[in-house]
Short mmCIF file of C-alpha atoms and ligand atoms in Angstrom, two decimals:
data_model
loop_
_atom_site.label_atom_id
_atom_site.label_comp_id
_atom_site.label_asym_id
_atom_site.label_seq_id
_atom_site.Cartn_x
_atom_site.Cartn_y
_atom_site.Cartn_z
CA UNK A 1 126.04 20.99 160.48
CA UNK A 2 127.94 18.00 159.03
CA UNK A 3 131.41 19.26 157.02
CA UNK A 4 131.08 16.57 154.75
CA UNK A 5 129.54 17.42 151.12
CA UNK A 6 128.54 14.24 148.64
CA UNK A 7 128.70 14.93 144.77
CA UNK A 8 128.62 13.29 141.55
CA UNK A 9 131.20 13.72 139.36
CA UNK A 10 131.67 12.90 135.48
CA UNK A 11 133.64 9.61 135.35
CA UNK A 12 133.51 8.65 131.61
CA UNK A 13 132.04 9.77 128.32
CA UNK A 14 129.20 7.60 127.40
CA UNK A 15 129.19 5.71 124.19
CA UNK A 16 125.61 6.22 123.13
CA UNK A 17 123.60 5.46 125.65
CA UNK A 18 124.34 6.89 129.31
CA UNK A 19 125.17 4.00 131.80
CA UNK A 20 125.84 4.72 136.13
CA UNK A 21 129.44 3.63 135.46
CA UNK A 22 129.41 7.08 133.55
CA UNK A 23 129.31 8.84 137.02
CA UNK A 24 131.51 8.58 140.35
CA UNK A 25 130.23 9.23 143.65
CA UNK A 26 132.74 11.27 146.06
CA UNK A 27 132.89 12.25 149.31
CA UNK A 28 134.75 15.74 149.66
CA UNK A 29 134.73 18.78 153.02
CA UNK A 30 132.02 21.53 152.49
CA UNK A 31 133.62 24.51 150.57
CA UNK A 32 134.05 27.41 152.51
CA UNK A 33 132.66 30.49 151.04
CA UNK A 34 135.21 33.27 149.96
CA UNK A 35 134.81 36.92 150.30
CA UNK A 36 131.67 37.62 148.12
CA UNK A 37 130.57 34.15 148.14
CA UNK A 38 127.57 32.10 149.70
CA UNK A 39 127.23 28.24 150.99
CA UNK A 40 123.83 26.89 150.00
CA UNK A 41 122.50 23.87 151.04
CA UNK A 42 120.95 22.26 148.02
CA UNK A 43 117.42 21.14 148.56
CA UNK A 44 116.67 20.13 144.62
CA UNK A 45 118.37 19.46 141.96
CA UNK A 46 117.13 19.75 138.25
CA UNK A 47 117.89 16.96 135.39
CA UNK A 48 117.55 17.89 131.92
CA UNK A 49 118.31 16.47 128.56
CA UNK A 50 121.50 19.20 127.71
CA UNK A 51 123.33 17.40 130.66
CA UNK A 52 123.95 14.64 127.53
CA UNK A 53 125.39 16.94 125.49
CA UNK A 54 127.82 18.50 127.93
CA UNK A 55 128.67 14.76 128.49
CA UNK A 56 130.01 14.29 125.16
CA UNK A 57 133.51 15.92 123.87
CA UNK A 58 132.48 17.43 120.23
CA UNK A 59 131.23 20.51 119.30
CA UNK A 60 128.37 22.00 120.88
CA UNK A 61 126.80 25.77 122.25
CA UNK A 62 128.47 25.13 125.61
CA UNK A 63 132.21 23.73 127.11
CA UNK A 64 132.05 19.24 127.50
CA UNK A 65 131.30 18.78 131.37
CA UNK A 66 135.24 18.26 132.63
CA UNK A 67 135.96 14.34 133.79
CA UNK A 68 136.15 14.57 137.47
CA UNK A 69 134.34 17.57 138.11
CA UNK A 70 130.84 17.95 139.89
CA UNK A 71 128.37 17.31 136.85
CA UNK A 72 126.55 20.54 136.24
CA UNK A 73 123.07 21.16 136.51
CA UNK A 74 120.70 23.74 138.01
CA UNK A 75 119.96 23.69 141.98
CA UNK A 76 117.36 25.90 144.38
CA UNK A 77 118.43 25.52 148.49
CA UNK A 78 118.94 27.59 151.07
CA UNK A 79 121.71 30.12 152.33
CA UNK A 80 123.61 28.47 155.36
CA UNK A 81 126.41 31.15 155.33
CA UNK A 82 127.22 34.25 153.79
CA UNK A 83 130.05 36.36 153.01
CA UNK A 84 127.93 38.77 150.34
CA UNK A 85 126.11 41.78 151.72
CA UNK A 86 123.37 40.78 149.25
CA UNK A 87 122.68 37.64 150.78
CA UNK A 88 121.37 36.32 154.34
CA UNK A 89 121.13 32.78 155.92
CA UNK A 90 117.71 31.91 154.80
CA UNK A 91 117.66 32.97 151.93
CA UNK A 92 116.27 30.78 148.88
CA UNK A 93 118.10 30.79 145.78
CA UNK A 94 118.53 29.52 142.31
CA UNK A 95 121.72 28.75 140.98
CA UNK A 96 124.31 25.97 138.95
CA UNK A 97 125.47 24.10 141.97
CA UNK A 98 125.88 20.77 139.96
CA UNK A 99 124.88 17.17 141.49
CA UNK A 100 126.11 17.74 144.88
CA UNK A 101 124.53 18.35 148.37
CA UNK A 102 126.32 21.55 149.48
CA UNK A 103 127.95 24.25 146.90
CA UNK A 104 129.73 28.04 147.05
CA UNK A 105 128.70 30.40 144.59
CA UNK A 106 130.10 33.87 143.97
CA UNK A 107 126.97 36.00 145.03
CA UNK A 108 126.57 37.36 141.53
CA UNK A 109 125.23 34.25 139.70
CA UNK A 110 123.07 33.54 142.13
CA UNK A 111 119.30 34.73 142.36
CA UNK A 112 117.21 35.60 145.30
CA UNK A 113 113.39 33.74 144.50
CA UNK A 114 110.12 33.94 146.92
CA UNK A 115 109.11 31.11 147.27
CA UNK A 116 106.28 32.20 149.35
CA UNK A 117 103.72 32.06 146.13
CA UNK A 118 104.77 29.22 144.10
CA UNK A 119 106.85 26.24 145.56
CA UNK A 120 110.84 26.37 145.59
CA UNK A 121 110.80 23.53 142.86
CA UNK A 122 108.89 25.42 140.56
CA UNK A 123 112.34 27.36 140.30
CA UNK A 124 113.99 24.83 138.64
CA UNK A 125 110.78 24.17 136.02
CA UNK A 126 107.73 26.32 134.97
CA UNK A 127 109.08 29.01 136.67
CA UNK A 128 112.45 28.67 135.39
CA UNK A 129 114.72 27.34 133.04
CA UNK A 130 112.29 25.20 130.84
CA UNK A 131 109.42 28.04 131.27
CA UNK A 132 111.22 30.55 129.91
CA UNK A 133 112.73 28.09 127.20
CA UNK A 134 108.96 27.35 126.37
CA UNK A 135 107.88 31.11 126.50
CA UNK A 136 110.65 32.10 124.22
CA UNK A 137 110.62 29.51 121.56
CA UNK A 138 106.31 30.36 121.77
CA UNK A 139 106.69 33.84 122.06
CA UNK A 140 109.53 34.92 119.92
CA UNK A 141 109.91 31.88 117.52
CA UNK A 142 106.28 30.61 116.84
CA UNK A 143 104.62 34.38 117.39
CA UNK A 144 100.95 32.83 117.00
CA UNK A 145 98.40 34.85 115.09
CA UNK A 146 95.12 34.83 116.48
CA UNK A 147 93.40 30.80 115.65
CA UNK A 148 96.27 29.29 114.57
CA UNK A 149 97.74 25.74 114.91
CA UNK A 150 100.29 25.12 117.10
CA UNK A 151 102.05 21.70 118.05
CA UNK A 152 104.36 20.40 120.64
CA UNK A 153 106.40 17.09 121.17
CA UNK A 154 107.44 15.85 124.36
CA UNK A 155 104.05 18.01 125.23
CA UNK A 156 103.62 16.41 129.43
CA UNK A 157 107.32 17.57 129.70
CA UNK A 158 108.59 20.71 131.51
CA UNK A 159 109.29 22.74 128.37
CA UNK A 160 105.87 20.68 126.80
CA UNK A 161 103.68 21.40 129.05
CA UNK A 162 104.14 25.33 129.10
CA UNK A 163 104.12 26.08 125.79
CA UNK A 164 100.63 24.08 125.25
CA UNK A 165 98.88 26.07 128.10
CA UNK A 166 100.28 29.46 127.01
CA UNK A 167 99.06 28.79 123.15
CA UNK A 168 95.64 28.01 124.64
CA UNK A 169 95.93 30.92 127.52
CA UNK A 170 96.02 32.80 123.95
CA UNK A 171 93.11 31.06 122.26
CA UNK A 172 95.09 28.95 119.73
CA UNK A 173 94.45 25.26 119.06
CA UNK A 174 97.12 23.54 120.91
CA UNK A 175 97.99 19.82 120.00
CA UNK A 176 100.44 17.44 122.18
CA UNK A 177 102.59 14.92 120.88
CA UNK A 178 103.90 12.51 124.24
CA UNK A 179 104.64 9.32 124.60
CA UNK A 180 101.56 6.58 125.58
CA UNK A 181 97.82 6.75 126.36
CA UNK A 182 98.80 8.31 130.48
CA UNK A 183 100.67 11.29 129.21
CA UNK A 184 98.13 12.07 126.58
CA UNK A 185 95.51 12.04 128.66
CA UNK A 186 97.39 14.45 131.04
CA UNK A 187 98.31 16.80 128.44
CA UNK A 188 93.92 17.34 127.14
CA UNK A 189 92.14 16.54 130.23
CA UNK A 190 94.74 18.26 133.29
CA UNK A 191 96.53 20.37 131.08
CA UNK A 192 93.70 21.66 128.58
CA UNK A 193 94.98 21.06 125.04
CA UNK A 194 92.86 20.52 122.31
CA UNK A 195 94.24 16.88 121.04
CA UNK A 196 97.81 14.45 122.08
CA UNK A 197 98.89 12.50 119.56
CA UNK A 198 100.03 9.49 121.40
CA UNK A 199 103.29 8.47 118.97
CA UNK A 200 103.85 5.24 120.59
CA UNK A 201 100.63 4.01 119.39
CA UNK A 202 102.05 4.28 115.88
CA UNK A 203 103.88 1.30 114.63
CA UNK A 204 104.89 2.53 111.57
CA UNK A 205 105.69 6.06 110.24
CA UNK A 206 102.39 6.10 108.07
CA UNK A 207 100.56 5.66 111.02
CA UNK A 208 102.08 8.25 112.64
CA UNK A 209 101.10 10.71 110.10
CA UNK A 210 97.48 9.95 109.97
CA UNK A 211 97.25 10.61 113.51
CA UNK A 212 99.03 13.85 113.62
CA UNK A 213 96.81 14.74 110.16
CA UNK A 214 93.80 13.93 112.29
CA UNK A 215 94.52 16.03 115.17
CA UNK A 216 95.45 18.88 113.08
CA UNK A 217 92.64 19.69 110.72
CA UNK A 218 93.61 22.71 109.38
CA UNK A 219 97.20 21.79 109.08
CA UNK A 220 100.13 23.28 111.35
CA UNK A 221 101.52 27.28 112.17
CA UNK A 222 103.66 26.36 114.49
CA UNK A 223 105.63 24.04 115.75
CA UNK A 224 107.99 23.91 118.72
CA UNK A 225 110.57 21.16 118.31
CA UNK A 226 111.45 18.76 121.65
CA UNK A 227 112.82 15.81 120.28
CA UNK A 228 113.05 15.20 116.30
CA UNK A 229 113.18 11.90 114.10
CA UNK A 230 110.10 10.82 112.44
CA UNK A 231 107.92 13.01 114.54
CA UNK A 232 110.22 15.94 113.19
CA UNK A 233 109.58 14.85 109.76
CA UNK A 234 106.03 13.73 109.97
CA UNK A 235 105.41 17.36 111.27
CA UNK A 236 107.27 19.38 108.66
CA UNK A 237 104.83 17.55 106.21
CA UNK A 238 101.73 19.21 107.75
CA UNK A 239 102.95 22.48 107.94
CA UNK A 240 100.82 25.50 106.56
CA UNK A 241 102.45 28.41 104.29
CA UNK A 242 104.55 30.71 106.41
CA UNK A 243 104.68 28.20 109.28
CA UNK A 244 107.18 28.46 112.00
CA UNK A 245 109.50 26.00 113.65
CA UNK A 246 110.97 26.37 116.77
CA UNK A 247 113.94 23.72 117.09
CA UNK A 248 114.37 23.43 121.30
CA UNK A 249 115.68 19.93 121.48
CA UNK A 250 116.03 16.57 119.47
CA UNK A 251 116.36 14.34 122.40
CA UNK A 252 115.67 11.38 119.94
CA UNK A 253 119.25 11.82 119.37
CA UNK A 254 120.96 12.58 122.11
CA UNK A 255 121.98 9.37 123.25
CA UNK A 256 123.83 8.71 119.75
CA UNK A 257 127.15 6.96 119.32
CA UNK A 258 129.87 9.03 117.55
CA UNK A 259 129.53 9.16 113.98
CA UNK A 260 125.64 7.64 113.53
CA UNK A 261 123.48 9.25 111.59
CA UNK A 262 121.01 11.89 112.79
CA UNK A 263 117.56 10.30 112.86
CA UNK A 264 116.41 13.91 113.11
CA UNK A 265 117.64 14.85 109.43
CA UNK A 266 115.10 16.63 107.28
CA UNK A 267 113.83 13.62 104.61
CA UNK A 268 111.89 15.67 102.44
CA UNK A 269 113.63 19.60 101.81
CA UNK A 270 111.14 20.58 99.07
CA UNK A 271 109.06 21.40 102.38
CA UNK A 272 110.63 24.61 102.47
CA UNK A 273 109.67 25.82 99.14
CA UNK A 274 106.88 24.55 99.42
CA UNK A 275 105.38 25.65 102.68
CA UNK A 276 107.91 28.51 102.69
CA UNK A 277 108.09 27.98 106.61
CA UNK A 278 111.06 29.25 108.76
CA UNK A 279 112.94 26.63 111.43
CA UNK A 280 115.10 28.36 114.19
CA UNK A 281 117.00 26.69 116.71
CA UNK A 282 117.66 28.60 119.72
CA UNK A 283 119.62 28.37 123.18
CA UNK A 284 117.59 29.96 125.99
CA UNK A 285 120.78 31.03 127.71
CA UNK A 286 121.39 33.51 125.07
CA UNK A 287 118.18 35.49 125.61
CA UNK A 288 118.78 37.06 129.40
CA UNK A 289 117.60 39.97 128.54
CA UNK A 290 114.11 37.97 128.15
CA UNK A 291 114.14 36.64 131.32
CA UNK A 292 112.39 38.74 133.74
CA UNK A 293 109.83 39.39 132.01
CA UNK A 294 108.79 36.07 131.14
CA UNK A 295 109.56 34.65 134.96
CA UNK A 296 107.53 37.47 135.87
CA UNK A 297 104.25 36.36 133.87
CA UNK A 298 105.22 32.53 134.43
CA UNK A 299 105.11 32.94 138.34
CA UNK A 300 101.71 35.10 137.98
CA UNK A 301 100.21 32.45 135.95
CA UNK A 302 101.07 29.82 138.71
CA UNK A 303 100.14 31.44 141.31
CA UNK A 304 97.00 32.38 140.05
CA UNK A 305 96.85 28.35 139.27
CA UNK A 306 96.37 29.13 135.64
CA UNK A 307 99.36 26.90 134.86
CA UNK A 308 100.28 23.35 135.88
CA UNK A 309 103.01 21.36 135.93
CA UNK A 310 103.72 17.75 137.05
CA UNK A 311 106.70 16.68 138.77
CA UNK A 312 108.96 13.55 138.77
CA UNK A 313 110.81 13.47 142.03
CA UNK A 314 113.60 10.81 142.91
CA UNK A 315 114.50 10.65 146.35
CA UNK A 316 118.48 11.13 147.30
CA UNK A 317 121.87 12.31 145.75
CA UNK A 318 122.00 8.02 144.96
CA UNK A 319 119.47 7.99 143.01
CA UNK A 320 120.27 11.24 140.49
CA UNK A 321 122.49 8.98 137.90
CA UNK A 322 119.23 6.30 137.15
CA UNK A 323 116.42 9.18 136.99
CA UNK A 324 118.70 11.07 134.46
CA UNK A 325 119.22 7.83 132.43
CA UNK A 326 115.26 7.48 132.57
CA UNK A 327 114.72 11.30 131.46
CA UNK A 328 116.52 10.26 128.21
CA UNK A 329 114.19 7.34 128.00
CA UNK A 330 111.41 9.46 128.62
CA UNK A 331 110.59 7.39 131.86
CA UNK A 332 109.78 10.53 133.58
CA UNK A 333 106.22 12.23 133.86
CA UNK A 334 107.26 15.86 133.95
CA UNK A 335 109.52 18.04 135.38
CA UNK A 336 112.70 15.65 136.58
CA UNK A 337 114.19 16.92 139.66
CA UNK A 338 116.11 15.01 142.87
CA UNK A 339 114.97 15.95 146.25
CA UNK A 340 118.44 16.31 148.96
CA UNK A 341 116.68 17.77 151.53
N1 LIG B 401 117.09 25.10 123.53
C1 LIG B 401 117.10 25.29 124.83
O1 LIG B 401 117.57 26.31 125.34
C2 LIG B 401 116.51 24.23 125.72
C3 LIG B 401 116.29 24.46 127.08
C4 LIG B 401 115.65 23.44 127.84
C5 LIG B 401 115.28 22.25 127.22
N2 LIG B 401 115.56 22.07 125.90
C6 LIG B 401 115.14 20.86 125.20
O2 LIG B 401 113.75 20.73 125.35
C7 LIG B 401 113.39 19.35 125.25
C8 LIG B 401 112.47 19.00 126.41
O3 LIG B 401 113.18 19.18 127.63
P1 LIG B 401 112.46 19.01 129.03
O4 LIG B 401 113.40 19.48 130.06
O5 LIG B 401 111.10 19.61 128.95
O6 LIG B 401 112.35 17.43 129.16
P2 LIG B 401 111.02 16.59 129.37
O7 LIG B 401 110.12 16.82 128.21
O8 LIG B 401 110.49 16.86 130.74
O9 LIG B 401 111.57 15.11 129.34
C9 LIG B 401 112.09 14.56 128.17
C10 LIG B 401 110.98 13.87 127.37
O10 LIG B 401 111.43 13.65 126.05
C11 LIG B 401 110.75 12.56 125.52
N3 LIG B 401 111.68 11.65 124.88
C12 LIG B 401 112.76 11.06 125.41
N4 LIG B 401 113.36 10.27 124.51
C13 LIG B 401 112.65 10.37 123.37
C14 LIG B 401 112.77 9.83 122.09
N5 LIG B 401 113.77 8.98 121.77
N6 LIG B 401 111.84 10.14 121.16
C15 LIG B 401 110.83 10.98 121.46
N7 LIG B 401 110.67 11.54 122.68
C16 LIG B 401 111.57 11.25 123.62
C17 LIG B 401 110.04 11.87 126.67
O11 LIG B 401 108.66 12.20 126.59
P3 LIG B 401 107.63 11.20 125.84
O12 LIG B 401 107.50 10.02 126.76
O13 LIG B 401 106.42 12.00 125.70
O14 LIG B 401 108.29 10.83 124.57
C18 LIG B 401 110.66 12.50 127.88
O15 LIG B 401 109.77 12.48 128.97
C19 LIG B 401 114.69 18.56 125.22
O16 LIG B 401 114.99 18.24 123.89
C20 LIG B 401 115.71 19.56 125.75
O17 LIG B 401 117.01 19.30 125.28
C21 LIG B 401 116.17 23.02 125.15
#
């Protein structure tokens, strides 16, 4: 085994948009595990849009990603040593290993997964993180009654994608919003939704709207928020009395510079009154105690092949800073991950 571990680490804040000089490759020994501790040998990583966030320095649910340190993120690999009781070489696990090749974990934030049903990567998408971010903001947030509405954005994404097929796994009409004519067809004729409102067609915000009217007849119950602006507030004009709005990301803002103005912010209040609906933003990290249950029912669906998911895959630790600055361009086509091994 080489003793020679490659990582990523944070080498500047961005300024808006994210650019590679934002990251530093390093070359550093393998960490030796510790008494209760494990060496894994990372075989995916996971990119997501909250890696922004933690790049920036203000205010937010979780601690700014430190300069010089390993940029976070969620990993599955394999056990190549052990000093836990819990844990055996072999063993496949999920954990926060960060952009790096090899990592130590203390044993207790780590989790044991079988991958013998659904694929290891699945770990790191429907069958993890942005699954159970999808079944909770569905579940818990949106709470469908039986024939209702419900609406996506960013609907061929990992988080997209699984809250579409569970609203139509419980008989409700289930309407995309992605970006161009390839990921809408994906998300009605692969993934089974009713209608995709392709927003890039629209070149105006009036256009917009009359395409999101047409694909929702009978106006909107729910709506589970990905990435805000004008599909935000085109949206929030369809929605029915009582509606609900689950607020999971506004990536259309992410890559802000400090101090410009929200593109996501609400243009028309009177919404509330008159539609009486409820918007909740939630963090899926505060909801453990959901978690087994909804991996549980996620990993049945999939292997039963009653859910599917697409995958973006860049090749190599090198090529992790350009498929995260693509995610936040929305140049990927499903769950973004980087294959080490
Ligand atoms: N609250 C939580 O706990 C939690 C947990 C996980 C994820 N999230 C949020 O969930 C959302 C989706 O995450 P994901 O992991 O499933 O990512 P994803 O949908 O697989 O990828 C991001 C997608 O966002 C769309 N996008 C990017 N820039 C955009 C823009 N300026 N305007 C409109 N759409 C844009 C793109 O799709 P199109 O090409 O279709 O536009 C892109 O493919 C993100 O906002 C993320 O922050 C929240």
């Amino acid at each position: 085994m080489t003793t020679r571990n490659r990582r990523i680490v944070l080498a500047s804040r961005p300024d808006g948009a994210v650019t590679p000089d934002n990251f530093r490759f390093e070359t550093v020994d393998v960490p030796e595990p510790a008494e209760g501790q494990v060496l894994v040998r990372v075989h995916y990583l996971s990119l997501d849009p909250y890696m922004r966030g933690r790049m920036n320095d203000g205010r937010s649910y979780a601690n700014p990603q430190a300069l010089d340190e390993t940029m976070v993120g969620g990993t599955v690999g394999e056990v190549i040593a052990s000093r836990d009781p819990g844990f055996a070489v072999g063993d496949k696990v999920v954990g926060n290993l960060g952009w790096q090749e090899y990592g130590v974990a203390d044993a207790k934030i780590l989790q044991k997964v079988d991958d013998s049903r659904v694929p290891l990567s699945a770990f790191l998408g429907p069958a993890g993180m942005p699954g159970v971010t999808a079944w909770y903001g569905y579940r818990k947030i949106i709470a469908p009654k039986a024939g209702e509405t419900v609406v996506v954005s960013a609907a061929s994404g990992a988080v997209g994608s699984v809250v579409g097929q569970l609203a139509k796994a419980d008989g409700m009409r289930a309407v995309g919003i992605a970006g161009g004519p390839e990921k809408c067809d994906y998300v009605v004729r692969e993934l089974g939704f009713d209608a995709c409102v392709d927003y890039k067609a629209a070149q105006t915000p009036k256009e917009l709207a009359r395409l999101i009217k047409e694909a929702t007849p009978d106006g909107v119950d729910g709506y589970f928020e990905n990435v805000g602006g004008d599909i935000l507030n085109t949206v929030l004009g369809r929605l029915n009395t009582f509606a609900r709005v689950a607020v999971c990301g506004l990536i259309s803002d992410y890559n802000n510079k400090p101090g410009e103005a929200a593109k996501s912010a609400i243009q028309n209040p009177v919404m509330f009154l008159v539609a009486r609906f409820r918007m909740e933003g939630f963090i899926v990290s505060d909801h453990l105690d959901i978690w087994p249950e909804a991996v549980r029912e996620l990993t049945g669906l999939l292997a039963e092949g009653r859910l599917k998911y697409r995958e973006s895959i860049a090749e190599g630790l090198d090529a992790t800073p350009e498929a995260f600055i693509g995610l936040l361009a929305g140049r990927n086509f499903g769950k973004q991950l980087v294959r080490l091994v």
